[in-house]
Amino acid sequence: MTLPFIPPPLPGPVCLLRETRAADAASLARHADDEGVWQNLFDGFPRPYTLSDGQWWCTTGCRLPASGLVWVIDVGGEAIGCIALRPDSGWLRCNAELGYWIGRAFWKRGIASAALGRVTDWAWGALPELTRLYAPIFAWNVGSQAVARRCGYKFEAELRRSAIKDGRVIDRVQYVAHRPEPLLPS
């Protein structure tokens, strides 16, 4: 599946999802350099998260094929986090992984749910080969699990001892959404 290099803007009443810009580096670094954010993200997410990390991400990292399609989550003109969609390949290309984070100051305000819902809707409309979207989440991250449930994702699996975080083997859970079935003609 071929993705556009630059994600399309996805405006909404709660936040704007847009391409990442070099000017977002300082804001993203400020929000990402937080132990509470870091503890819920993959082991390669930098800690501390410096301005240099933000600059690399905004100019290079977010455009690497392995990153998938990355939107910055913009609230009031400020980049407060990111959401990414990364399709699987080959015979699994009907699947795509979603990941998201926002700065702690914006937790519990419906912003992550708005972003996930918007990307989910966009994926079903723009990528006809997709049939399944999945979000692997650290088992302790009840906030991200609640975001997935609010967007209609269902608990699919417990992935015991499936990741390493900060030198420890940890459990994850996986939430999934399936493409809505077309209505059958009557």
JSON list of C-alpha atoms in Angstrom, two decimals:
[
{"chain": "A", "resi": 1, "resn": "MET", "atom": "CA", "xyz": [0.00, 0.00, 0.00]},
{"chain": "A", "resi": 2, "resn": "THR", "atom": "CA", "xyz": [1.40, 3.38, -0.97]},
{"chain": "A", "resi": 3, "resn": "LEU", "atom": "CA", "xyz": [0.84, 6.24, 1.42]},
{"chain": "A", "resi": 4, "resn": "PRO", "atom": "CA", "xyz": [1.08, 9.91, 0.56]},
{"chain": "A", "resi": 5, "resn": "PHE", "atom": "CA", "xyz": [4.40, 11.40, 1.70]},
{"chain": "A", "resi": 6, "resn": "ILE", "atom": "CA", "xyz": [2.68, 14.31, 3.42]},
{"chain": "A", "resi": 7, "resn": "PRO", "atom": "CA", "xyz": [-0.46, 13.58, 5.43]},
{"chain": "A", "resi": 8, "resn": "PRO", "atom": "CA", "xyz": [-3.58, 15.49, 4.44]},
{"chain": "A", "resi": 9, "resn": "PRO", "atom": "CA", "xyz": [-4.82, 18.05, 6.96]},
{"chain": "A", "resi": 10, "resn": "LEU", "atom": "CA", "xyz": [-7.71, 16.73, 9.04]},
{"chain": "A", "resi": 11, "resn": "PRO", "atom": "CA", "xyz": [-9.44, 19.67, 10.76]},
{"chain": "A", "resi": 12, "resn": "GLY", "atom": "CA", "xyz": [-11.96, 19.28, 13.53]},
{"chain": "A", "resi": 13, "resn": "PRO", "atom": "CA", "xyz": [-13.56, 21.17, 16.41]},
{"chain": "A", "resi": 14, "resn": "VAL", "atom": "CA", "xyz": [-11.14, 19.88, 19.07]},
{"chain": "A", "resi": 15, "resn": "CYS", "atom": "CA", "xyz": [-7.84, 19.79, 17.20]},
{"chain": "A", "resi": 16, "resn": "LEU", "atom": "CA", "xyz": [-6.23, 20.03, 13.79]},
{"chain": "A", "resi": 17, "resn": "LEU", "atom": "CA", "xyz": [-4.22, 17.11, 12.47]},
{"chain": "A", "resi": 18, "resn": "ARG", "atom": "CA", "xyz": [-1.59, 18.32, 10.04]},
{"chain": "A", "resi": 19, "resn": "GLU", "atom": "CA", "xyz": [1.87, 17.63, 8.69]},
{"chain": "A", "resi": 20, "resn": "THR", "atom": "CA", "xyz": [4.80, 18.07, 11.04]},
{"chain": "A", "resi": 21, "resn": "ARG", "atom": "CA", "xyz": [6.86, 21.22, 10.49]},
{"chain": "A", "resi": 22, "resn": "ALA", "atom": "CA", "xyz": [10.38, 22.17, 11.58]},
{"chain": "A", "resi": 23, "resn": "ALA", "atom": "CA", "xyz": [8.83, 24.95, 13.69]},
{"chain": "A", "resi": 24, "resn": "ASP", "atom": "CA", "xyz": [7.04, 22.29, 15.82]},
{"chain": "A", "resi": 25, "resn": "ALA", "atom": "CA", "xyz": [10.31, 21.00, 17.31]},
{"chain": "A", "resi": 26, "resn": "ALA", "atom": "CA", "xyz": [10.36, 23.16, 20.46]},
{"chain": "A", "resi": 27, "resn": "SER", "atom": "CA", "xyz": [6.72, 22.53, 21.32]},
{"chain": "A", "resi": 28, "resn": "LEU", "atom": "CA", "xyz": [6.95, 18.79, 20.74]},
{"chain": "A", "resi": 29, "resn": "ALA", "atom": "CA", "xyz": [10.16, 18.60, 22.76]},
{"chain": "A", "resi": 30, "resn": "ARG", "atom": "CA", "xyz": [8.52, 20.45, 25.66]},
{"chain": "A", "resi": 31, "resn": "HIS", "atom": "CA", "xyz": [5.55, 18.05, 25.72]},
{"chain": "A", "resi": 32, "resn": "ALA", "atom": "CA", "xyz": [7.59, 14.90, 25.02]},
{"chain": "A", "resi": 33, "resn": "ASP", "atom": "CA", "xyz": [10.18, 15.57, 27.73]},
{"chain": "A", "resi": 34, "resn": "ASP", "atom": "CA", "xyz": [7.88, 14.29, 30.46]},
{"chain": "A", "resi": 35, "resn": "GLU", "atom": "CA", "xyz": [8.29, 11.04, 32.35]},
{"chain": "A", "resi": 36, "resn": "GLY", "atom": "CA", "xyz": [4.53, 10.41, 32.18]},
{"chain": "A", "resi": 37, "resn": "VAL", "atom": "CA", "xyz": [4.56, 10.64, 28.38]},
{"chain": "A", "resi": 38, "resn": "TRP", "atom": "CA", "xyz": [7.79, 8.69, 27.98]},
{"chain": "A", "resi": 39, "resn": "GLN", "atom": "CA", "xyz": [6.69, 5.77, 30.17]},
{"chain": "A", "resi": 40, "resn": "ASN", "atom": "CA", "xyz": [3.86, 4.94, 27.77]},
{"chain": "A", "resi": 41, "resn": "LEU", "atom": "CA", "xyz": [5.86, 5.05, 24.52]},
{"chain": "A", "resi": 42, "resn": "PHE", "atom": "CA", "xyz": [8.13, 2.54, 22.77]},
{"chain": "A", "resi": 43, "resn": "ASP", "atom": "CA", "xyz": [11.57, 1.94, 24.18]},
{"chain": "A", "resi": 44, "resn": "GLY", "atom": "CA", "xyz": [13.33, 4.00, 21.49]},
{"chain": "A", "resi": 45, "resn": "PHE", "atom": "CA", "xyz": [11.49, 7.21, 22.45]},
{"chain": "A", "resi": 46, "resn": "PRO", "atom": "CA", "xyz": [14.23, 9.49, 23.85]},
{"chain": "A", "resi": 47, "resn": "ARG", "atom": "CA", "xyz": [14.50, 10.34, 27.55]},
{"chain": "A", "resi": 48, "resn": "PRO", "atom": "CA", "xyz": [15.32, 13.10, 28.11]},
{"chain": "A", "resi": 49, "resn": "TYR", "atom": "CA", "xyz": [13.64, 14.43, 24.96]},
{"chain": "A", "resi": 50, "resn": "THR", "atom": "CA", "xyz": [15.72, 17.39, 23.80]},
{"chain": "A", "resi": 51, "resn": "LEU", "atom": "CA", "xyz": [15.21, 20.16, 21.29]},
{"chain": "A", "resi": 52, "resn": "SER", "atom": "CA", "xyz": [17.66, 18.30, 19.07]},
{"chain": "A", "resi": 53, "resn": "ASP", "atom": "CA", "xyz": [15.41, 15.20, 19.24]},
{"chain": "A", "resi": 54, "resn": "GLY", "atom": "CA", "xyz": [12.43, 17.34, 18.27]},
{"chain": "A", "resi": 55, "resn": "GLN", "atom": "CA", "xyz": [14.31, 18.90, 15.37]},
{"chain": "A", "resi": 56, "resn": "TRP", "atom": "CA", "xyz": [15.37, 15.49, 14.04]},
{"chain": "A", "resi": 57, "resn": "TRP", "atom": "CA", "xyz": [11.82, 14.14, 14.37]},
{"chain": "A", "resi": 58, "resn": "CYS", "atom": "CA", "xyz": [10.19, 17.13, 12.69]},
{"chain": "A", "resi": 59, "resn": "THR", "atom": "CA", "xyz": [12.59, 17.24, 9.73]},
{"chain": "A", "resi": 60, "resn": "THR", "atom": "CA", "xyz": [13.61, 13.60, 9.22]},
{"chain": "A", "resi": 61, "resn": "GLY", "atom": "CA", "xyz": [12.13, 11.00, 11.56]},
{"chain": "A", "resi": 62, "resn": "CYS", "atom": "CA", "xyz": [8.48, 11.64, 10.81]},
{"chain": "A", "resi": 63, "resn": "ARG", "atom": "CA", "xyz": [9.17, 11.19, 7.09]},
{"chain": "A", "resi": 64, "resn": "LEU", "atom": "CA", "xyz": [10.98, 7.85, 7.27]},
{"chain": "A", "resi": 65, "resn": "PRO", "atom": "CA", "xyz": [8.99, 5.02, 5.68]},
{"chain": "A", "resi": 66, "resn": "ALA", "atom": "CA", "xyz": [9.15, 3.06, 8.95]},
{"chain": "A", "resi": 67, "resn": "SER", "atom": "CA", "xyz": [7.29, 5.91, 10.70]},
{"chain": "A", "resi": 68, "resn": "GLY", "atom": "CA", "xyz": [4.25, 5.54, 8.46]},
{"chain": "A", "resi": 69, "resn": "LEU", "atom": "CA", "xyz": [2.03, 8.56, 7.97]},
{"chain": "A", "resi": 70, "resn": "VAL", "atom": "CA", "xyz": [2.52, 11.04, 10.84]},
{"chain": "A", "resi": 71, "resn": "TRP", "atom": "CA", "xyz": [0.26, 13.92, 11.79]},
{"chain": "A", "resi": 72, "resn": "VAL", "atom": "CA", "xyz": [1.05, 16.48, 14.46]},
{"chain": "A", "resi": 73, "resn": "ILE", "atom": "CA", "xyz": [-1.85, 17.10, 16.85]},
{"chain": "A", "resi": 74, "resn": "ASP", "atom": "CA", "xyz": [-2.32, 20.87, 16.86]},
{"chain": "A", "resi": 75, "resn": "VAL", "atom": "CA", "xyz": [-4.43, 22.67, 19.47]},
{"chain": "A", "resi": 76, "resn": "GLY", "atom": "CA", "xyz": [-4.66, 26.43, 19.09]},
{"chain": "A", "resi": 77, "resn": "GLY", "atom": "CA", "xyz": [-1.62, 26.55, 16.82]},
{"chain": "A", "resi": 78, "resn": "GLU", "atom": "CA", "xyz": [0.55, 24.51, 19.22]},
{"chain": "A", "resi": 79, "resn": "ALA", "atom": "CA", "xyz": [1.91, 21.04, 18.41]},
{"chain": "A", "resi": 80, "resn": "ILE", "atom": "CA", "xyz": [0.98, 18.99, 21.48]},
{"chain": "A", "resi": 81, "resn": "GLY", "atom": "CA", "xyz": [1.64, 15.44, 20.24]},
{"chain": "A", "resi": 82, "resn": "CYS", "atom": "CA", "xyz": [1.52, 13.12, 17.26]},
{"chain": "A", "resi": 83, "resn": "ILE", "atom": "CA", "xyz": [-0.56, 10.33, 15.78]},
{"chain": "A", "resi": 84, "resn": "ALA", "atom": "CA", "xyz": [0.74, 7.89, 13.20]},
{"chain": "A", "resi": 85, "resn": "LEU", "atom": "CA", "xyz": [-0.71, 5.23, 10.93]},
{"chain": "A", "resi": 86, "resn": "ARG", "atom": "CA", "xyz": [1.72, 2.56, 9.71]},
{"chain": "A", "resi": 87, "resn": "PRO", "atom": "CA", "xyz": [0.36, -0.04, 7.27]},
{"chain": "A", "resi": 88, "resn": "ASP", "atom": "CA", "xyz": [1.71, -3.55, 7.38]},
{"chain": "A", "resi": 89, "resn": "SER", "atom": "CA", "xyz": [3.14, -4.93, 4.15]},
{"chain": "A", "resi": 90, "resn": "GLY", "atom": "CA", "xyz": [2.94, -7.98, 1.90]},
{"chain": "A", "resi": 91, "resn": "TRP", "atom": "CA", "xyz": [0.20, -10.43, 2.70]},
{"chain": "A", "resi": 92, "resn": "LEU", "atom": "CA", "xyz": [-0.66, -8.41, 5.86]},
{"chain": "A", "resi": 93, "resn": "ARG", "atom": "CA", "xyz": [-1.15, -5.13, 3.99]},
{"chain": "A", "resi": 94, "resn": "CYS", "atom": "CA", "xyz": [-4.86, -5.02, 4.90]},
{"chain": "A", "resi": 95, "resn": "ASN", "atom": "CA", "xyz": [-3.74, -4.13, 8.47]},
{"chain": "A", "resi": 96, "resn": "ALA", "atom": "CA", "xyz": [-2.33, -0.89, 9.84]},
{"chain": "A", "resi": 97, "resn": "GLU", "atom": "CA", "xyz": [-0.95, 0.01, 13.26]},
{"chain": "A", "resi": 98, "resn": "LEU", "atom": "CA", "xyz": [-1.91, 3.24, 14.99]},
{"chain": "A", "resi": 99, "resn": "GLY", "atom": "CA", "xyz": [0.02, 5.01, 17.71]},
{"chain": "A", "resi": 100, "resn": "TYR", "atom": "CA", "xyz": [-0.61, 8.33, 19.43]},
{"chain": "A", "resi": 101, "resn": "TRP", "atom": "CA", "xyz": [0.60, 10.55, 22.25]},
{"chain": "A", "resi": 102, "resn": "ILE", "atom": "CA", "xyz": [-0.16, 14.01, 23.60]},
{"chain": "A", "resi": 103, "resn": "GLY", "atom": "CA", "xyz": [1.43, 16.20, 26.26]},
{"chain": "A", "resi": 104, "resn": "ARG", "atom": "CA", "xyz": [0.26, 15.69, 29.84]},
{"chain": "A", "resi": 105, "resn": "ALA", "atom": "CA", "xyz": [-1.28, 19.19, 30.02]},
{"chain": "A", "resi": 106, "resn": "PHE", "atom": "CA", "xyz": [-3.81, 18.02, 27.40]},
{"chain": "A", "resi": 107, "resn": "TRP", "atom": "CA", "xyz": [-4.76, 14.64, 28.88]},
{"chain": "A", "resi": 108, "resn": "LYS", "atom": "CA", "xyz": [-8.41, 13.87, 29.69]},
{"chain": "A", "resi": 109, "resn": "ARG", "atom": "CA", "xyz": [-9.81, 16.57, 27.40]},
{"chain": "A", "resi": 110, "resn": "GLY", "atom": "CA", "xyz": [-10.98, 14.35, 24.52]},
{"chain": "A", "resi": 111, "resn": "ILE", "atom": "CA", "xyz": [-8.16, 15.46, 22.23]},
{"chain": "A", "resi": 112, "resn": "ALA", "atom": "CA", "xyz": [-6.53, 12.04, 21.71]},
{"chain": "A", "resi": 113, "resn": "SER", "atom": "CA", "xyz": [-9.98, 10.53, 21.08]},
{"chain": "A", "resi": 114, "resn": "ALA", "atom": "CA", "xyz": [-10.77, 13.22, 18.52]},
{"chain": "A", "resi": 115, "resn": "ALA", "atom": "CA", "xyz": [-7.45, 12.57, 16.76]},
{"chain": "A", "resi": 116, "resn": "LEU", "atom": "CA", "xyz": [-7.82, 8.78, 16.74]},
{"chain": "A", "resi": 117, "resn": "GLY", "atom": "CA", "xyz": [-11.42, 9.00, 15.51]},
{"chain": "A", "resi": 118, "resn": "ARG", "atom": "CA", "xyz": [-10.46, 11.34, 12.71]},
{"chain": "A", "resi": 119, "resn": "VAL", "atom": "CA", "xyz": [-7.51, 9.21, 11.51]},
{"chain": "A", "resi": 120, "resn": "THR", "atom": "CA", "xyz": [-9.66, 6.07, 11.70]},
{"chain": "A", "resi": 121, "resn": "ASP", "atom": "CA", "xyz": [-12.36, 7.67, 9.54]},
{"chain": "A", "resi": 122, "resn": "TRP", "atom": "CA", "xyz": [-9.75, 8.98, 7.10]},
{"chain": "A", "resi": 123, "resn": "ALA", "atom": "CA", "xyz": [-8.11, 5.55, 6.80]},
{"chain": "A", "resi": 124, "resn": "TRP", "atom": "CA", "xyz": [-11.39, 3.81, 5.93]},
{"chain": "A", "resi": 125, "resn": "GLY", "atom": "CA", "xyz": [-12.12, 6.42, 3.26]},
{"chain": "A", "resi": 126, "resn": "ALA", "atom": "CA", "xyz": [-8.66, 6.86, 1.78]},
{"chain": "A", "resi": 127, "resn": "LEU", "atom": "CA", "xyz": [-7.17, 3.37, 1.97]},
{"chain": "A", "resi": 128, "resn": "PRO", "atom": "CA", "xyz": [-9.68, 0.91, 0.51]},
{"chain": "A", "resi": 129, "resn": "GLU", "atom": "CA", "xyz": [-7.42, -2.11, 0.98]},
{"chain": "A", "resi": 130, "resn": "LEU", "atom": "CA", "xyz": [-7.42, -1.70, 4.77]},
{"chain": "A", "resi": 131, "resn": "THR", "atom": "CA", "xyz": [-9.76, -3.97, 6.69]},
{"chain": "A", "resi": 132, "resn": "ARG", "atom": "CA", "xyz": [-8.25, -3.77, 10.17]},
{"chain": "A", "resi": 133, "resn": "LEU", "atom": "CA", "xyz": [-6.66, -1.06, 12.32]},
{"chain": "A", "resi": 134, "resn": "TYR", "atom": "CA", "xyz": [-4.89, -2.05, 15.51]},
{"chain": "A", "resi": 135, "resn": "ALA", "atom": "CA", "xyz": [-3.38, -0.22, 18.46]},
{"chain": "A", "resi": 136, "resn": "PRO", "atom": "CA", "xyz": [-0.91, -2.08, 20.69]},
{"chain": "A", "resi": 137, "resn": "ILE", "atom": "CA", "xyz": [-0.86, -0.33, 24.09]},
{"chain": "A", "resi": 138, "resn": "PHE", "atom": "CA", "xyz": [1.17, -0.96, 27.23]},
{"chain": "A", "resi": 139, "resn": "ALA", "atom": "CA", "xyz": [-1.03, -2.91, 29.64]},
{"chain": "A", "resi": 140, "resn": "TRP", "atom": "CA", "xyz": [-0.66, -0.27, 32.37]},
{"chain": "A", "resi": 141, "resn": "ASN", "atom": "CA", "xyz": [-1.73, 2.58, 30.08]},
{"chain": "A", "resi": 142, "resn": "VAL", "atom": "CA", "xyz": [-5.42, 2.73, 30.95]},
{"chain": "A", "resi": 143, "resn": "GLY", "atom": "CA", "xyz": [-5.76, 6.24, 29.45]},
{"chain": "A", "resi": 144, "resn": "SER", "atom": "CA", "xyz": [-4.79, 5.12, 25.94]},
{"chain": "A", "resi": 145, "resn": "GLN", "atom": "CA", "xyz": [-7.00, 2.05, 26.28]},
{"chain": "A", "resi": 146, "resn": "ALA", "atom": "CA", "xyz": [-9.93, 4.32, 27.13]},
{"chain": "A", "resi": 147, "resn": "VAL", "atom": "CA", "xyz": [-9.15, 6.47, 24.06]},
{"chain": "A", "resi": 148, "resn": "ALA", "atom": "CA", "xyz": [-9.29, 3.37, 21.84]},
{"chain": "A", "resi": 149, "resn": "ARG", "atom": "CA", "xyz": [-12.59, 2.21, 23.38]},
{"chain": "A", "resi": 150, "resn": "ARG", "atom": "CA", "xyz": [-14.16, 5.67, 22.96]},
{"chain": "A", "resi": 151, "resn": "CYS", "atom": "CA", "xyz": [-13.33, 5.45, 19.25]},
{"chain": "A", "resi": 152, "resn": "GLY", "atom": "CA", "xyz": [-15.03, 2.08, 18.86]},
{"chain": "A", "resi": 153, "resn": "TYR", "atom": "CA", "xyz": [-11.92, -0.08, 19.07]},
{"chain": "A", "resi": 154, "resn": "LYS", "atom": "CA", "xyz": [-12.45, -3.44, 20.80]},
{"chain": "A", "resi": 155, "resn": "PHE", "atom": "CA", "xyz": [-10.09, -5.31, 23.08]},
{"chain": "A", "resi": 156, "resn": "GLU", "atom": "CA", "xyz": [-8.51, -8.00, 20.92]},
{"chain": "A", "resi": 157, "resn": "ALA", "atom": "CA", "xyz": [-5.64, -9.56, 22.83]},
{"chain": "A", "resi": 158, "resn": "GLU", "atom": "CA", "xyz": [-3.40, -9.58, 25.83]},
{"chain": "A", "resi": 159, "resn": "LEU", "atom": "CA", "xyz": [0.17, -9.64, 24.54]},
{"chain": "A", "resi": 160, "resn": "ARG", "atom": "CA", "xyz": [2.03, -11.01, 27.56]},
{"chain": "A", "resi": 161, "resn": "ARG", "atom": "CA", "xyz": [5.74, -10.33, 27.79]},
{"chain": "A", "resi": 162, "resn": "SER", "atom": "CA", "xyz": [5.72, -8.85, 24.29]},
{"chain": "A", "resi": 163, "resn": "ALA", "atom": "CA", "xyz": [7.85, -5.72, 24.60]},
{"chain": "A", "resi": 164, "resn": "ILE", "atom": "CA", "xyz": [10.83, -4.26, 26.39]},
{"chain": "A", "resi": 165, "resn": "LYS", "atom": "CA", "xyz": [10.55, -0.90, 28.13]},
{"chain": "A", "resi": 166, "resn": "ASP", "atom": "CA", "xyz": [13.33, 0.61, 30.18]},
{"chain": "A", "resi": 167, "resn": "GLY", "atom": "CA", "xyz": [15.14, -2.72, 30.42]},
{"chain": "A", "resi": 168, "resn": "ARG", "atom": "CA", "xyz": [12.05, -4.66, 31.57]},
{"chain": "A", "resi": 169, "resn": "VAL", "atom": "CA", "xyz": [9.94, -7.15, 29.65]},
{"chain": "A", "resi": 170, "resn": "ILE", "atom": "CA", "xyz": [6.35, -5.88, 29.81]},
{"chain": "A", "resi": 171, "resn": "ASP", "atom": "CA", "xyz": [2.83, -6.83, 28.79]},
{"chain": "A", "resi": 172, "resn": "ARG", "atom": "CA", "xyz": [0.80, -5.03, 26.16]},
{"chain": "A", "resi": 173, "resn": "VAL", "atom": "CA", "xyz": [-2.83, -5.20, 25.13]},
{"chain": "A", "resi": 174, "resn": "GLN", "atom": "CA", "xyz": [-4.16, -4.72, 21.64]},
{"chain": "A", "resi": 175, "resn": "TYR", "atom": "CA", "xyz": [-7.29, -2.91, 20.52]},
{"chain": "A", "resi": 176, "resn": "VAL", "atom": "CA", "xyz": [-8.71, -3.30, 17.03]},
{"chain": "A", "resi": 177, "resn": "ALA", "atom": "CA", "xyz": [-11.24, -1.71, 14.69]},
{"chain": "A", "resi": 178, "resn": "HIS", "atom": "CA", "xyz": [-12.50, -3.43, 11.58]},
{"chain": "A", "resi": 179, "resn": "ARG", "atom": "CA", "xyz": [-13.71, -1.71, 8.45]},
{"chain": "A", "resi": 180, "resn": "PRO", "atom": "CA", "xyz": [-17.46, -1.26, 8.72]},
{"chain": "A", "resi": 181, "resn": "GLU", "atom": "CA", "xyz": [-19.23, -3.89, 6.69]},
{"chain": "A", "resi": 182, "resn": "PRO", "atom": "CA", "xyz": [-21.18, -2.49, 3.76]},
{"chain": "A", "resi": 183, "resn": "LEU", "atom": "CA", "xyz": [-24.92, -2.82, 4.07]},
{"chain": "A", "resi": 184, "resn": "LEU", "atom": "CA", "xyz": [-26.26, -5.67, 2.01]},
{"chain": "A", "resi": 185, "resn": "PRO", "atom": "CA", "xyz": [-28.86, -4.71, -0.58]},
{"chain": "A", "resi": 186, "resn": "SER", "atom": "CA", "xyz": [-32.37, -5.58, 0.54]}
]
